[in-house]
Amino acid sequence: MTTEDIYAREHEHRHQHGSEYKTYESHQSHESHQTYDLVGVGIGPFNLSLAALSDGAPGLRTLFLDAKPAFSWHPGLLMEGTVLQVPFLADLVTMADPTSLWSYLNYLREHDRMFPFFFSERFHIPRREYDHYCRWVAESLPSCRFDARVTEVEWDERDEVFVVTHRAADGALSHVRARQIVLGVGTNPVVPEPLRPLLTPAHAGRVLHSSDYRTHRARLAALADVTVVGAGQSGAEVALDLLRHQDGSGAGGPYVRWLARTPAFAPMEYSKIGLEHFTPDYIRYFRALPEERRERLVREQWQLYKGVSEETLGEIHDELYERTIGGTEPRAALHPGVTVIAAEPSRDSDGSGSGSGSRGDGGGYVLTCRHSEQDALFEVRTSAIVAATGYAAARPAFLDTMAKLVDWDEQGRYRIDGDYRVALDASVSGALYVQNAELHTHGIGAPDLTLGAWRAATILNAVAGREVLRVPERTAWTTFGAPGAGVAEAGAPEAGVAATETAPGAQSSGTA
């Protein structure tokens, strides 16, 4: 059953049992006359987590807006067989409130899948099911509204509220007022500079970001040669999927080339102690470091959040092993340590680097590449290019009207405190929060689903001005900073810790 079939069946179920679900229609007519305590812009997993955790919180009025017609999470990469890289407990709510109605386990119960899930013995769930779980929550919560594209956020100094303007699918404009705003607008696909001139309609479907891979998957699989650029999980999954379009002897499907800047196709760090970098303890340590050290750490820790799952690397190796039984040469090539420095359309009509012929490719591309360790240049001829080169936070255009009220850092990024509150001008009494825009201030856990519910609970408590949900004091066995006066390692008697000079900004985990 495809993702579209699942959604269609869910829609039919809601049509037949609509009275079981909350609706928000009755609130729309008078929304402009009330002030919300919190308005969320964007409904991805992180703001959806906040919407779920705030559902039913006494005294809080919340609204979450999104331009899409319905919830969707990386639809271009929802391929069968792909799974989340975090355990199912890292759902929208469980790590902050395991009793919530919006947990993944309750989703299984509501969809009569508890016994099948139990027998499947899964800890990492299918990505398609996570998407469907989030969609179920988003469609059930009365605070979530889709087809509502936010076009402007202003600060009304007289009434001391934010005014949020949003446009419906039919073009109608609406305004809502909020004391506090949280941005969960996600991140934008990043494409290397040499490939950007090729992102035009003339090259559509043949030069693309991996976020659009599923849309063009069939066409890519029919080409002679496809080059995947990027060493992360998305690049590995695209390369694996294309390999699987080859038949058992390696024929059929495209020649698959995988290029990566990293020195190796390395597995993601997944040891139990290593994963403690994705805890509130590590965030507190990281935030206290000087900016230049934070920048260096994010670059050095790529394998903690940009590596590939060991299982996916193993599957790629298995595919290549099967393809080469009997001495057959693989129709694939893996090149780490390589940077694409130039790209242009090929002058011939082939575009195949494998010698297999055009197969109706309609022209190809020439990539000029540099091997970093050998400092050697070489060319690649290919029929299509998939850039699995990640995502980055960007300032949304709807903030332009109040950009002067934001205290940007030297690189034009938000300054963000421990409650995920953005530093604003002193004239603004309201609060602006962000989710997944704090890699530079909070570290590599910013895009990770593991910390989503905890971060949402932290923001919720700040918005409410009280403890709505208890957050843990200590979350890691590791002491990330040097112990100083009065700060002991976990389990160590305080008298056994000698006071030593502490480097500026160094901080032991577990402290505020």
Coordinates of C-alpha atoms in Angstrom, one line a residue:
M1 CA 0.0 0.0 0.0
T2 CA 1.4 3.4 -1.0
T3 CA 1.5 6.5 1.2
E4 CA -1.3 8.0 -0.9
D5 CA -3.4 4.9 -0.3
I6 CA -2.9 5.2 3.5
Y7 CA -3.9 8.9 3.4
A8 CA -7.0 8.1 1.3
R9 CA -8.1 5.4 3.7
E10 CA -7.5 7.7 6.7
H11 CA -9.5 10.5 5.0
E12 CA -12.4 8.0 4.5
H13 CA -12.3 7.0 8.1
R14 CA -12.5 10.6 9.2
H15 CA -15.4 11.2 6.9
Q16 CA -17.3 8.3 8.5
H17 CA -16.4 9.1 12.1
G18 CA -15.9 12.8 12.0
S19 CA -17.7 13.3 15.3
E20 CA -14.9 11.6 17.1
Y21 CA -12.4 14.3 16.1
K22 CA -12.1 17.8 17.3
T23 CA -12.6 20.6 14.8
Y24 CA -11.7 24.3 14.8
E25 CA -14.3 25.7 12.4
S26 CA -16.3 27.3 15.1
H27 CA -13.3 29.4 16.1
Q28 CA -12.5 30.8 12.7
S29 CA -15.2 33.4 12.5
H30 CA -14.1 35.3 15.6
E31 CA -10.3 34.6 15.7
S32 CA -9.4 38.1 14.8
H33 CA -11.2 39.3 17.9
Q34 CA -9.1 37.3 20.3
T35 CA -5.5 37.2 21.3
Y36 CA -3.7 33.9 21.4
D37 CA -1.1 33.2 24.1
L38 CA 1.0 31.5 21.4
V39 CA 0.9 31.3 17.6
G40 CA 3.2 28.8 15.8
V41 CA 4.3 29.4 12.3
G42 CA 5.0 26.1 10.5
I43 CA 3.7 22.7 11.3
G44 CA 6.6 20.2 11.0
P45 CA 7.3 17.6 13.7
F46 CA 8.8 20.2 16.1
N47 CA 5.9 22.7 16.2
L48 CA 3.5 19.8 16.0
S49 CA 5.2 18.5 19.1
L50 CA 4.5 21.8 20.8
A51 CA 0.9 21.8 19.6
A52 CA 0.4 18.3 21.0
L53 CA 2.0 19.0 24.4
S54 CA 0.1 22.3 24.8
D55 CA -3.2 20.6 24.0
G56 CA -5.4 20.9 27.1
A57 CA -2.9 23.0 29.0
P58 CA -5.0 25.1 31.4
G59 CA -5.3 28.8 30.5
L60 CA -3.3 28.6 27.2
R61 CA -4.8 29.5 23.8
T62 CA -2.7 28.4 20.9
L63 CA -2.9 28.3 17.1
F64 CA -0.5 26.8 14.6
L65 CA -0.4 27.8 10.9
D66 CA 1.1 26.1 7.9
A67 CA 1.0 26.9 4.2
K68 CA 0.7 23.2 3.1
P69 CA -2.8 21.7 2.5
A70 CA -2.0 18.9 5.0
F71 CA 0.9 17.7 7.1
S72 CA 3.8 16.1 5.1
W73 CA 7.3 15.2 6.2
H74 CA 10.0 14.9 3.6
P75 CA 7.6 13.4 1.0
G76 CA 10.4 13.2 -1.5
L77 CA 12.3 10.6 0.6
L78 CA 9.3 8.5 1.9
M79 CA 10.5 5.3 0.2
E80 CA 9.5 1.9 1.3
G81 CA 12.0 0.3 3.6
T82 CA 13.4 3.5 5.0
V83 CA 13.2 3.9 8.7
L84 CA 13.7 6.6 11.3
Q85 CA 17.2 6.9 12.7
V86 CA 15.9 7.4 16.2
P87 CA 13.8 5.0 18.3
F88 CA 10.0 5.3 18.3
L89 CA 10.1 6.8 21.8
A90 CA 11.3 10.0 20.1
D91 CA 7.8 10.7 18.9
L92 CA 6.1 14.0 19.3
V93 CA 5.5 13.8 23.0
T94 CA 6.8 10.7 24.9
M95 CA 10.2 12.1 25.9
A96 CA 8.4 14.9 27.7
D97 CA 5.0 13.4 28.5
P98 CA 4.6 9.6 28.0
T99 CA 1.0 9.9 29.2
S100 CA -0.1 12.1 26.3
L101 CA -2.9 11.0 24.0
W102 CA -0.7 12.0 21.1
S103 CA 2.0 9.3 21.6
Y104 CA 3.0 6.9 18.9
L105 CA 1.8 4.0 21.0
N106 CA -1.6 5.5 21.3
Y107 CA -1.6 6.1 17.5
L108 CA -1.0 2.3 17.2
R109 CA -3.9 1.6 19.5
E110 CA -6.2 4.0 17.7
H111 CA -5.3 2.3 14.3
D112 CA -5.5 -1.3 15.7
R113 CA -1.8 -1.9 15.0
M114 CA -0.6 -2.5 18.6
F115 CA -0.4 -6.3 18.2
P116 CA 1.3 -6.2 14.7
F117 CA 3.8 -3.7 16.1
F118 CA 4.5 -5.8 19.1
F119 CA 5.2 -8.9 17.0
S120 CA 7.3 -6.9 14.5
E121 CA 9.8 -6.2 17.4
R122 CA 10.7 -2.8 15.9
F123 CA 12.6 -0.1 17.7
H124 CA 13.1 2.0 14.6
I125 CA 9.8 2.5 12.8
P126 CA 9.1 3.0 9.0
R127 CA 9.5 6.6 8.0
R128 CA 6.2 6.4 6.1
E129 CA 4.4 5.4 9.3
Y130 CA 6.0 8.2 11.3
D131 CA 4.7 10.6 8.6
H132 CA 1.2 9.1 8.9
Y133 CA 1.4 9.2 12.7
C134 CA 2.2 13.0 12.6
R135 CA -0.6 13.5 10.1
W136 CA -3.0 11.8 12.4
V137 CA -2.0 14.1 15.2
A138 CA -2.1 17.3 13.0
E139 CA -5.6 16.5 11.7
S140 CA -6.9 15.7 15.2
L141 CA -5.6 18.8 17.0
P142 CA -8.0 21.8 16.9
S143 CA -5.1 24.2 17.1
C144 CA -3.5 23.1 13.8
R145 CA -4.6 24.9 10.6
F146 CA -3.3 24.2 7.1
D147 CA -3.7 26.2 3.9
A148 CA -2.6 29.2 5.9
R149 CA 0.5 30.8 4.5
V150 CA 2.0 33.4 6.9
T151 CA 2.9 36.5 4.9
E152 CA 3.8 38.9 7.6
V153 CA 4.6 39.1 11.4
E154 CA 4.5 42.6 12.9
W155 CA 4.8 44.0 16.4
D156 CA 2.0 46.2 17.5
E157 CA 3.6 48.4 20.1
R158 CA 0.4 50.1 21.2
D159 CA -1.4 46.8 22.1
E160 CA 1.8 44.9 22.8
V161 CA 1.0 42.0 20.6
F162 CA 2.3 40.4 17.5
V163 CA 0.0 40.6 14.5
V164 CA 0.3 37.6 12.2
T165 CA -1.1 37.9 8.6
H166 CA -1.8 34.7 6.7
R167 CA -3.3 33.9 3.3
A168 CA -5.6 31.1 2.6
A169 CA -5.5 28.9 -0.5
D170 CA -8.3 31.0 -2.1
G171 CA -6.3 34.2 -1.5
A172 CA -8.3 35.5 1.4
L173 CA -6.2 37.3 4.0
S174 CA -6.7 36.9 7.8
H175 CA -5.0 38.4 10.8
V176 CA -4.4 36.8 14.2
R177 CA -2.9 38.4 17.3
A178 CA -0.5 36.7 19.6
R179 CA 1.5 37.5 22.8
Q180 CA 4.2 35.1 21.7
I181 CA 5.3 33.5 18.5
V182 CA 7.2 30.3 17.8
L183 CA 8.8 29.7 14.4
G184 CA 9.0 26.1 13.2
V185 CA 9.4 26.8 9.6
G186 CA 12.0 24.1 9.0
T187 CA 15.1 24.3 6.9
N188 CA 15.7 24.8 3.2
P189 CA 17.5 22.4 0.9
V190 CA 21.1 23.3 0.2
V191 CA 22.6 22.8 -3.2
P192 CA 26.4 23.3 -3.9
E193 CA 27.2 26.5 -5.7
P194 CA 28.5 24.7 -8.9
L195 CA 25.1 23.0 -9.3
R196 CA 22.8 26.0 -8.7
P197 CA 22.9 27.4 -12.3
L198 CA 21.4 24.0 -13.4
L199 CA 18.4 24.3 -11.2
T200 CA 16.2 25.6 -14.0
P201 CA 13.1 24.1 -15.7
A202 CA 15.3 23.0 -18.6
H203 CA 17.0 20.6 -16.3
A204 CA 14.1 19.6 -14.1
G205 CA 14.1 16.0 -13.1
R206 CA 17.8 15.6 -14.0
V207 CA 19.4 18.0 -11.6
L208 CA 17.6 18.1 -8.3
H209 CA 17.9 18.0 -4.5
S210 CA 17.3 14.7 -2.8
S211 CA 14.2 16.3 -1.2
D212 CA 12.5 15.9 -4.6
Y213 CA 13.9 12.4 -5.4
R214 CA 10.7 10.4 -5.0
T215 CA 8.9 12.8 -7.5
H216 CA 11.5 12.0 -10.2
R217 CA 12.5 8.5 -9.1
A218 CA 11.0 6.6 -12.1
R219 CA 12.7 8.9 -14.6
L220 CA 16.0 8.7 -12.9
A221 CA 15.9 4.9 -12.7
A222 CA 15.4 4.8 -16.5
L223 CA 18.5 6.8 -17.2
A224 CA 21.9 5.4 -18.1
D225 CA 24.0 7.1 -15.4
V226 CA 23.1 8.9 -12.2
T227 CA 25.5 10.7 -9.8
V228 CA 24.5 11.2 -6.2
V229 CA 26.4 14.0 -4.4
G230 CA 26.5 13.9 -0.6
A231 CA 27.6 11.4 2.1
G232 CA 24.8 11.6 4.6
Q233 CA 21.8 9.3 5.1
S234 CA 19.8 10.8 2.3
G235 CA 22.6 10.3 -0.2
A236 CA 23.1 6.7 0.9
E237 CA 19.3 5.9 0.6
V238 CA 19.1 7.4 -2.9
A239 CA 22.2 5.5 -4.0
L240 CA 20.8 2.3 -2.5
D241 CA 17.4 2.8 -4.1
L242 CA 19.0 3.3 -7.6
L243 CA 21.2 0.2 -7.1
R244 CA 18.1 -1.8 -6.4
H245 CA 16.7 -0.8 -9.8
Q246 CA 19.5 -2.9 -11.4
D247 CA 18.6 -6.6 -11.8
G248 CA 20.5 -9.4 -10.2
S249 CA 23.3 -9.3 -12.7
G250 CA 23.7 -5.6 -12.5
A251 CA 21.9 -4.9 -15.8
G252 CA 18.9 -2.6 -16.0
G253 CA 18.7 0.6 -13.9
P254 CA 21.3 3.3 -14.1
Y255 CA 25.0 3.2 -13.4
V256 CA 25.2 4.7 -9.9
R257 CA 28.0 7.0 -8.8
W258 CA 28.2 8.3 -5.2
L259 CA 30.5 11.3 -4.5
A260 CA 31.2 12.7 -1.0
R261 CA 33.4 15.4 0.4
T262 CA 33.9 13.5 3.6
P263 CA 37.0 11.4 3.8
A264 CA 35.0 8.2 4.2
F265 CA 31.4 6.9 3.8
A266 CA 31.3 6.7 7.6
P267 CA 28.6 5.3 9.9
M268 CA 26.8 7.6 12.2
E269 CA 28.0 7.5 15.8
Y270 CA 25.4 5.4 17.6
S271 CA 27.1 4.1 20.7
K272 CA 25.1 4.6 23.9
I273 CA 27.6 7.0 25.4
G274 CA 28.1 8.8 22.1
L275 CA 24.4 9.5 21.9
E276 CA 24.6 11.5 25.1
H277 CA 25.6 14.4 22.9
F278 CA 21.9 14.5 22.1
T279 CA 20.8 15.4 25.7
P280 CA 19.9 18.6 27.5
D281 CA 23.1 18.2 29.5
Y282 CA 25.2 18.6 26.4
I283 CA 23.2 21.5 25.2
R284 CA 23.9 23.4 28.4
Y285 CA 27.6 22.7 28.1
F286 CA 27.7 23.7 24.4
R287 CA 25.8 26.9 25.0
A288 CA 28.4 28.1 27.6
L289 CA 31.3 27.7 25.1
P290 CA 32.7 30.7 23.3
E291 CA 31.3 31.2 19.8
E292 CA 34.4 30.2 17.9
R293 CA 34.6 26.9 19.8
R294 CA 31.0 26.2 19.1
E295 CA 31.6 26.7 15.4
R296 CA 34.5 24.4 15.4
L297 CA 32.7 21.7 17.3
V298 CA 29.8 21.6 14.9
R299 CA 32.2 21.1 12.0
E300 CA 34.2 18.4 13.8
Q301 CA 31.1 16.5 15.0
W302 CA 29.8 15.7 11.5
Q303 CA 29.8 12.0 12.1
L304 CA 27.4 12.5 15.1
Y305 CA 24.6 13.8 12.9
K306 CA 25.7 13.6 9.2
G307 CA 26.9 10.0 9.0
V308 CA 25.0 7.1 7.6
S309 CA 23.3 4.3 9.5
E310 CA 25.4 1.2 9.7
E311 CA 22.4 -0.8 8.4
T312 CA 22.2 1.3 5.2
L313 CA 25.9 1.1 4.5
G314 CA 25.6 -2.7 5.0
E315 CA 22.8 -2.9 2.5
I316 CA 24.8 -1.0 -0.1
H317 CA 27.7 -3.4 0.4
D318 CA 25.3 -6.4 0.1
E319 CA 23.8 -5.1 -3.2
L320 CA 27.3 -4.6 -4.7
Y321 CA 28.3 -8.1 -3.5
E322 CA 25.3 -9.7 -5.2
R323 CA 26.0 -7.7 -8.4
T324 CA 29.5 -9.0 -8.7
I325 CA 29.0 -12.7 -8.3
G326 CA 30.9 -14.6 -11.0
G327 CA 33.3 -11.8 -11.6
T328 CA 30.8 -9.2 -13.0
E329 CA 32.0 -5.6 -12.7
P330 CA 29.7 -3.5 -10.6
R331 CA 27.8 -0.8 -12.4
A332 CA 28.6 1.6 -9.5
A333 CA 31.4 3.7 -8.1
L334 CA 31.9 5.1 -4.6
H335 CA 34.2 8.2 -4.3
P336 CA 34.8 9.7 -0.9
G337 CA 37.0 12.8 -0.4
V338 CA 35.7 14.4 -3.6
T339 CA 34.3 17.9 -4.1
V340 CA 32.4 19.0 -7.2
I341 CA 34.0 22.3 -8.2
A342 CA 32.2 22.9 -11.6
A343 CA 29.2 21.6 -13.5
E344 CA 27.9 22.2 -17.0
P345 CA 25.7 20.5 -19.6
S346 CA 27.4 18.0 -21.8
R347 CA 27.9 18.9 -25.5
D348 CA 27.1 15.4 -26.6
S349 CA 23.8 13.6 -26.3
D350 CA 24.9 10.7 -24.3
G351 CA 25.7 11.9 -20.8
S352 CA 26.6 8.4 -19.7
G353 CA 29.8 7.8 -17.8
S354 CA 29.3 4.0 -17.9
G355 CA 29.6 3.4 -21.7
S356 CA 26.0 2.0 -21.7
G357 CA 24.6 4.4 -24.2
S358 CA 22.1 7.3 -24.1
R359 CA 18.8 5.3 -23.5
G360 CA 17.0 8.6 -24.2
D361 CA 18.7 10.6 -21.6
G362 CA 18.3 13.8 -23.6
G363 CA 21.8 15.1 -22.9
G364 CA 23.9 14.8 -19.8
Y365 CA 26.3 16.8 -17.6
V366 CA 30.1 17.1 -17.0
L367 CA 31.2 17.5 -13.4
T368 CA 34.7 18.7 -12.6
C369 CA 35.8 17.2 -9.3
R370 CA 38.7 17.5 -7.0
H371 CA 40.0 14.7 -4.8
S372 CA 41.0 16.5 -1.6
E373 CA 43.8 14.2 -0.4
Q374 CA 45.5 13.8 -3.7
D375 CA 44.7 17.3 -4.9
A376 CA 43.8 15.7 -8.2
L377 CA 41.2 16.9 -10.7
F378 CA 39.0 14.6 -12.8
E379 CA 35.8 14.8 -14.8
V380 CA 32.6 12.8 -14.5
R381 CA 30.1 12.5 -17.3
T382 CA 26.6 11.6 -16.1
S383 CA 23.0 11.7 -17.1
A384 CA 21.6 13.2 -13.9
I385 CA 22.7 14.6 -10.6
V386 CA 21.0 14.2 -7.2
A387 CA 22.3 16.6 -4.6
A388 CA 21.8 15.0 -1.2
T389 CA 23.6 17.9 0.4
G390 CA 21.5 18.7 3.4
Y391 CA 19.5 21.6 4.7
A392 CA 20.1 24.9 6.4
A393 CA 18.1 27.4 8.4
A394 CA 17.1 30.6 6.6
R395 CA 15.4 33.8 7.7
P396 CA 11.8 33.7 6.6
A397 CA 10.6 36.6 4.5
F398 CA 7.6 37.2 6.7
L399 CA 9.9 38.5 9.4
D400 CA 11.2 41.3 7.2
T401 CA 8.8 43.9 8.7
M402 CA 10.2 43.4 12.1
A403 CA 13.8 42.5 11.2
K404 CA 15.1 45.7 12.9
L405 CA 13.6 44.5 16.2
V406 CA 15.7 41.3 16.2
D407 CA 19.2 41.2 17.7
W408 CA 21.0 39.4 15.0
D409 CA 24.5 38.1 15.6
E410 CA 27.5 39.1 13.4
Q411 CA 26.6 36.4 10.8
G412 CA 22.9 37.5 10.6
R413 CA 21.7 34.6 12.8
Y414 CA 19.3 34.6 15.8
R415 CA 20.8 35.1 19.3
I416 CA 18.9 32.4 21.3
D417 CA 18.7 31.8 25.0
G418 CA 18.3 28.6 27.0
D419 CA 14.5 28.7 26.6
Y420 CA 14.9 29.0 22.8
R421 CA 13.8 32.7 23.0
V422 CA 15.2 35.0 20.4
A423 CA 16.8 38.2 21.6
L424 CA 14.6 41.2 20.6
D425 CA 14.7 44.9 21.0
A426 CA 13.8 46.1 24.5
S427 CA 10.7 47.8 23.2
V428 CA 9.2 44.4 22.4
S429 CA 7.4 42.9 25.5
G430 CA 6.3 39.7 23.6
A431 CA 8.5 36.7 23.0
L432 CA 9.7 35.1 19.8
Y433 CA 10.9 31.4 20.0
V434 CA 12.5 29.2 17.3
Q435 CA 12.8 25.5 16.7
N436 CA 15.6 23.9 14.6
A437 CA 17.2 27.3 13.9
E438 CA 19.8 27.0 16.8
L439 CA 22.5 24.8 15.5
H440 CA 25.0 27.6 16.1
T441 CA 23.9 28.2 19.7
H442 CA 22.7 24.8 21.0
G443 CA 24.7 22.3 18.9
I444 CA 24.1 19.3 16.8
G445 CA 21.0 18.2 18.5
A446 CA 19.0 21.0 17.0
P447 CA 17.6 19.0 14.0
D448 CA 17.4 15.7 15.9
L449 CA 13.9 14.3 16.7
T450 CA 15.3 12.9 20.0
L451 CA 15.3 16.3 21.6
G452 CA 12.1 17.6 19.9
A453 CA 9.6 16.9 22.8
W454 CA 12.1 18.1 25.5
R455 CA 12.6 21.4 23.6
A456 CA 8.9 21.8 23.0
A457 CA 8.3 21.3 26.7
T458 CA 11.0 23.8 27.6
I459 CA 9.3 26.4 25.3
L460 CA 5.9 25.5 26.7
N461 CA 7.0 26.2 30.2
A462 CA 8.5 29.5 29.2
V463 CA 5.4 30.5 27.3
A464 CA 3.1 29.7 30.2
G465 CA 5.4 31.2 32.8
R466 CA 5.1 28.1 34.9
E467 CA 5.9 24.4 34.9
V468 CA 3.4 22.8 32.7
L469 CA 5.6 19.8 32.2
R470 CA 8.5 18.8 34.3
V471 CA 11.8 18.5 32.5
P472 CA 14.6 16.4 33.9
E473 CA 17.5 17.9 35.8
R474 CA 20.2 15.4 34.6
T475 CA 20.1 13.4 31.4
A476 CA 23.6 12.1 30.8
W477 CA 26.2 10.0 32.6
T478 CA 28.9 12.1 30.8
T479 CA 30.4 15.2 32.4
F480 CA 31.1 17.2 29.3
G481 CA 33.1 20.0 30.9
A482 CA 36.0 20.1 33.4
P483 CA 34.7 19.9 36.9
G484 CA 35.2 23.1 38.9
A485 CA 34.6 24.2 42.4
G486 CA 31.4 22.7 43.7
V487 CA 30.8 20.7 40.6
A488 CA 31.3 16.9 40.9
E489 CA 31.2 14.1 38.3
A490 CA 28.2 11.9 38.4
G491 CA 28.4 9.6 41.4
A492 CA 31.7 11.0 42.7
P493 CA 31.9 12.2 46.3
E494 CA 32.2 16.0 46.4
A495 CA 35.4 15.9 48.5
G496 CA 37.1 13.9 45.8
V497 CA 36.9 16.7 43.2
A498 CA 39.7 19.2 43.3
A499 CA 39.0 22.7 42.4
T500 CA 41.0 23.6 39.3
E501 CA 41.2 26.5 37.0
T502 CA 38.2 26.4 34.6
A503 CA 38.6 27.5 31.0
P504 CA 36.4 30.5 30.1
G505 CA 32.9 29.2 29.2
A506 CA 33.6 25.6 30.3
Q507 CA 30.7 24.1 32.2
S508 CA 29.9 20.8 33.7
S509 CA 26.8 19.0 32.4
G510 CA 23.8 19.1 34.5
T511 CA 24.1 22.7 35.6
A512 CA 22.1 25.6 34.6

